GROMACS .gro file of N, CA and C in nm:
model
  228
    1MET      N    1   2.618  -3.265  -0.280
    1MET     CA    2   2.619  -3.405  -0.241
    1MET      C    3   2.764  -3.450  -0.231
    2GLY      N    4   2.808  -3.490  -0.111
    2GLY     CA    5   2.946  -3.532  -0.091
    2GLY      C    6   2.966  -3.680  -0.121
    3THR      N    7   3.090  -3.718  -0.134
    3THR     CA    8   3.120  -3.858  -0.160
    3THR      C    9   3.102  -3.944  -0.036
    4GLN      N   10   3.110  -3.882   0.083
    4GLN     CA   11   3.089  -3.956   0.207
    4GLN      C   12   2.946  -4.007   0.218
    5ASN      N   13   2.850  -3.923   0.179
    5ASN     CA   14   2.708  -3.955   0.186
    5ASN      C   15   2.643  -3.922   0.052
    6PRO      N   16   2.655  -4.011  -0.045
    6PRO     CA   17   2.611  -3.978  -0.180
    6PRO      C   18   2.460  -3.983  -0.204
    7PHE      N   19   2.383  -4.037  -0.109
    7PHE     CA   20   2.239  -4.050  -0.130
    7PHE      C   21   2.165  -3.946  -0.048
    8ALA      N   22   2.116  -3.841  -0.113
    8ALA     CA   23   2.051  -3.729  -0.044
    8ALA      C   24   1.901  -3.729  -0.068
    9CYS      N   25   1.827  -3.692   0.035
    9CYS     CA   26   1.682  -3.678   0.025
    9CYS      C   27   1.650  -3.551  -0.055
   10LYS      N   28   1.564  -3.564  -0.154
   10LYS     CA   29   1.526  -3.449  -0.236
   10LYS      C   30   1.434  -3.354  -0.161
   11THR      N   31   1.372  -3.401  -0.054
   11THR     CA   32   1.280  -3.317   0.023
   11THR      C   33   1.351  -3.232   0.127
   12CYS      N   34   1.439  -3.294   0.207
   12CYS     CA   35   1.501  -3.221   0.318
   12CYS      C   36   1.652  -3.205   0.305
   13GLY      N   37   1.714  -3.279   0.215
   13GLY     CA   38   1.857  -3.267   0.194
   13GLY      C   39   1.945  -3.356   0.280
   14ARG      N   40   1.886  -3.428   0.374
   14ARG     CA   41   1.966  -3.517   0.458
   14ARG      C   42   2.030  -3.625   0.371
   15ALA      N   43   2.158  -3.655   0.395
   15ALA     CA   44   2.231  -3.748   0.309
   15ALA      C   45   2.274  -3.873   0.386
   16TYR      N   46   2.284  -3.982   0.312
   16TYR     CA   47   2.317  -4.113   0.370
   16TYR      C   48   2.423  -4.184   0.288
   17LYS      N   49   2.495  -4.274   0.355
   17LYS     CA   50   2.597  -4.355   0.287
   17LYS      C   51   2.533  -4.463   0.201
   18ARG      N   52   2.419  -4.515   0.246
   18ARG     CA   53   2.355  -4.626   0.175
   18ARG      C   54   2.220  -4.585   0.119
   19LYS      N   55   2.189  -4.638   0.004
   19LYS     CA   56   2.060  -4.611  -0.060
   19LYS      C   57   1.945  -4.664   0.027
   20SER      N   58   1.967  -4.776   0.094
   20SER     CA   59   1.863  -4.833   0.180
   20SER      C   60   1.832  -4.740   0.298
   21SER      N   61   1.933  -4.672   0.349
   21SER     CA   62   1.910  -4.577   0.459
   21SER      C   63   1.827  -4.458   0.411
   22LEU      N   64   1.854  -4.411   0.291
   22LEU     CA   65   1.773  -4.304   0.233
   22LEU      C   66   1.630  -4.350   0.215
   23TYR      N   67   1.612  -4.472   0.165
   23TYR     CA   68   1.477  -4.527   0.146
   23TYR      C   69   1.402  -4.531   0.279
   24ASN      N   70   1.467  -4.580   0.385
   24ASN     CA   71   1.402  -4.584   0.517
   24ASN      C   72   1.368  -4.445   0.566
   25HIS      N   73   1.457  -4.351   0.546
   25HIS     CA   74   1.432  -4.212   0.585
   25HIS      C   75   1.308  -4.159   0.514
   26MET      N   76   1.301  -4.180   0.384
   26MET     CA   77   1.187  -4.128   0.306
   26MET      C   78   1.057  -4.198   0.347
   27ARG      N   79   1.064  -4.324   0.378
   27ARG     CA   80   0.943  -4.399   0.413
   27ARG      C   81   0.894  -4.370   0.554
   28TRP      N   82   0.985  -4.358   0.650
   28TRP     CA   83   0.946  -4.351   0.790
   28TRP      C   84   0.967  -4.217   0.858
   29GLU      N   85   1.050  -4.130   0.803
   29GLU     CA   86   1.086  -4.009   0.877
   29GLU      C   87   1.052  -3.878   0.809
   30CYS      N   88   1.095  -3.860   0.687
   30CYS     CA   89   1.088  -3.729   0.622
   30CYS      C   90   0.943  -3.680   0.610
   31GLY      N   91   0.918  -3.565   0.667
   31GLY     CA   92   0.785  -3.504   0.660
   31GLY      C   93   0.683  -3.564   0.754
   32LYS      N   94   0.723  -3.657   0.837
   32LYS     CA   95   0.630  -3.724   0.929
   32LYS      C   96   0.642  -3.660   1.068
   33GLU      N   97   0.530  -3.652   1.135
   33GLU     CA   98   0.528  -3.603   1.273
   33GLU      C   99   0.568  -3.716   1.367
   34PRO      N  100   0.641  -3.686   1.474
   34PRO     CA  101   0.675  -3.790   1.572
   34PRO      C  102   0.549  -3.847   1.635
   35GLN      N  103   0.538  -3.979   1.639
   35GLN     CA  104   0.420  -4.040   1.698
   35GLN      C  105   0.448  -4.109   1.831
   36PHE      N  106   0.575  -4.119   1.868
   36PHE     CA  107   0.612  -4.182   1.994
   36PHE      C  108   0.660  -4.074   2.091
   37LYS      N  109   0.582  -4.050   2.196
   37LYS     CA  110   0.612  -3.944   2.292
   37LYS      C  111   0.643  -4.006   2.427
   38CYS      N  112   0.754  -3.965   2.484
   38CYS     CA  113   0.797  -4.016   2.614
   38CYS      C  114   0.710  -3.956   2.725
   39SER      N  115   0.667  -4.041   2.816
   39SER     CA  116   0.587  -3.996   2.930
   39SER      C  117   0.672  -3.935   3.041
   40TYR      N  118   0.803  -3.949   3.030
   40TYR     CA  119   0.892  -3.910   3.138
   40TYR      C  120   0.978  -3.788   3.107
   41CYS      N  121   0.979  -3.744   2.981
   41CYS     CA  122   1.058  -3.627   2.940
   41CYS      C  123   1.002  -3.575   2.807
   42PRO      N  124   1.056  -3.467   2.753
   42PRO     CA  125   1.002  -3.409   2.628
   42PRO      C  126   1.037  -3.486   2.500
   43TYR      N  127   1.107  -3.598   2.507
   43TYR     CA  128   1.148  -3.671   2.387
   43TYR      C  129   1.028  -3.710   2.300
   44LYS      N  130   1.044  -3.694   2.169
   44LYS     CA  131   0.947  -3.740   2.070
   44LYS      C  132   1.024  -3.811   1.961
   45GLY      N  133   0.972  -3.924   1.914
   45GLY     CA  134   1.041  -3.998   1.810
   45GLY      C  135   0.947  -4.044   1.700
   46LYS      N  136   1.005  -4.069   1.585
   46LYS     CA  137   0.926  -4.113   1.470
   46LYS      C  138   0.925  -4.264   1.453
   47GLN      N  139   1.019  -4.332   1.516
   47GLN     CA  140   1.028  -4.477   1.503
   47GLN      C  141   1.023  -4.542   1.640
   48LYS      N  142   0.947  -4.652   1.650
   48LYS     CA  143   0.930  -4.719   1.778
   48LYS      C  144   1.064  -4.767   1.835
   49ILE      N  145   1.150  -4.820   1.751
   49ILE     CA  146   1.277  -4.872   1.800
   49ILE      C  147   1.362  -4.761   1.862
   50HIS      N  148   1.358  -4.642   1.805
   50HIS     CA  149   1.433  -4.529   1.862
   50HIS      C  150   1.373  -4.488   1.996
   51PHE      N  151   1.241  -4.492   2.005
   51PHE     CA  152   1.174  -4.461   2.131
   51PHE      C  153   1.212  -4.562   2.239
   52ILE      N  154   1.210  -4.690   2.205
   52ILE     CA  155   1.246  -4.793   2.302
   52ILE      C  156   1.392  -4.777   2.346
   53MET      N  157   1.480  -4.750   2.251
   53MET     CA  158   1.621  -4.728   2.285
   53MET      C  159   1.637  -4.606   2.376
   54HIS      N  160   1.559  -4.502   2.353
   54HIS     CA  161   1.562  -4.382   2.439
   54HIS      C  162   1.525  -4.420   2.582
   55VAL      N  163   1.414  -4.491   2.598
   55VAL     CA  164   1.370  -4.528   2.733
   55VAL      C  165   1.472  -4.618   2.801
   56MET      N  166   1.527  -4.712   2.728
   56MET     CA  167   1.626  -4.803   2.787
   56MET      C  168   1.752  -4.729   2.832
   57ALA      N  169   1.787  -4.623   2.761
   57ALA     CA  170   1.907  -4.547   2.796
   57ALA      C  171   1.882  -4.441   2.902
   58LYS      N  172   1.769  -4.374   2.896
   58LYS     CA  173   1.745  -4.257   2.981
   58LYS      C  174   1.653  -4.284   3.100
   59HIS      N  175   1.566  -4.382   3.090
   59HIS     CA  176   1.466  -4.408   3.194
   59HIS      C  177   1.465  -4.556   3.230
   60LYS      N  178   1.578  -4.607   3.272
   60LYS     CA  179   1.594  -4.750   3.298
   60LYS      C  180   1.491  -4.804   3.397
   61GLU      N  181   1.452  -4.721   3.492
   61GLU     CA  182   1.356  -4.765   3.593
   61GLU      C  183   1.217  -4.790   3.536
   62HIS      N  184   1.188  -4.740   3.416
   62HIS     CA  185   1.058  -4.758   3.351
   62HIS      C  186   1.064  -4.852   3.231
   63LYS      N  187   1.179  -4.916   3.212
   63LYS     CA  188   1.201  -4.999   3.093
   63LYS      C  189   1.094  -5.109   3.079
   64ALA      N  190   1.065  -5.181   3.186
   64ALA     CA  191   0.969  -5.292   3.179
   64ALA      C  192   0.830  -5.242   3.140
   65ASP      N  193   0.787  -5.130   3.196
   65ASP     CA  194   0.655  -5.075   3.163
   65ASP      C  195   0.645  -5.042   3.015
   66VAL      N  196   0.746  -4.978   2.961
   66VAL     CA  197   0.744  -4.936   2.821
   66VAL      C  198   0.750  -5.057   2.729
   67LEU      N  199   0.836  -5.153   2.760
   67LEU     CA  200   0.847  -5.272   2.676
   67LEU      C  201   0.718  -5.353   2.677
   68ASN      N  202   0.656  -5.368   2.793
   68ASN     CA  203   0.529  -5.441   2.801
   68ASN      C  204   0.421  -5.370   2.722
   69SER      N  205   0.417  -5.238   2.730
   69SER     CA  206   0.319  -5.160   2.656
   69SER      C  207   0.341  -5.173   2.506
   70ALA      N  208   0.465  -5.165   2.461
   70ALA     CA  209   0.497  -5.177   2.318
   70ALA      C  210   0.461  -5.316   2.267
   71CYS      N  211   0.488  -5.419   2.345
   71CYS     CA  212   0.458  -5.556   2.302
   71CYS      C  213   0.308  -5.580   2.295
   72SER      N  214   0.233  -5.527   2.392
   72SER     CA  215   0.088  -5.548   2.390
   72SER      C  216   0.023  -5.475   2.274
   73LYS      N  217   0.077  -5.361   2.232
   73LYS     CA  218   0.025  -5.290   2.116
   73LYS      C  219   0.054  -5.366   1.987
   74ASP      N  220   0.170  -5.433   1.980
   74ASP     CA  221   0.205  -5.513   1.862
   74ASP      C  222   0.113  -5.634   1.848
   75ALA      N  223   0.068  -5.688   1.959
   75ALA     CA  224  -0.015  -5.808   1.956
   75ALA      C  225  -0.156  -5.782   1.908
   76LYS      N  226  -0.198  -5.657   1.908
   76LYS     CA  227  -0.336  -5.622   1.868
   76LYS      C  228  -0.351  -5.619   1.719
   0.00000   0.00000   0.00000
């Protein structure tokens, strides 16, 4: 465990600068299967915000479709 990233996950060893980042990793990422799959490329993500950021950066022409879909799923 280095001083740069003193908070390490006991499961996978990934280390973070902040305890809150480690907590988020353990809650949302570590050991979880990606549930957000891109329809336009092989990308898979574990967090919706990362998926949305991927589409906005890589598939700008489909941004509106993805954002509308994500918002309609949140409303349910």
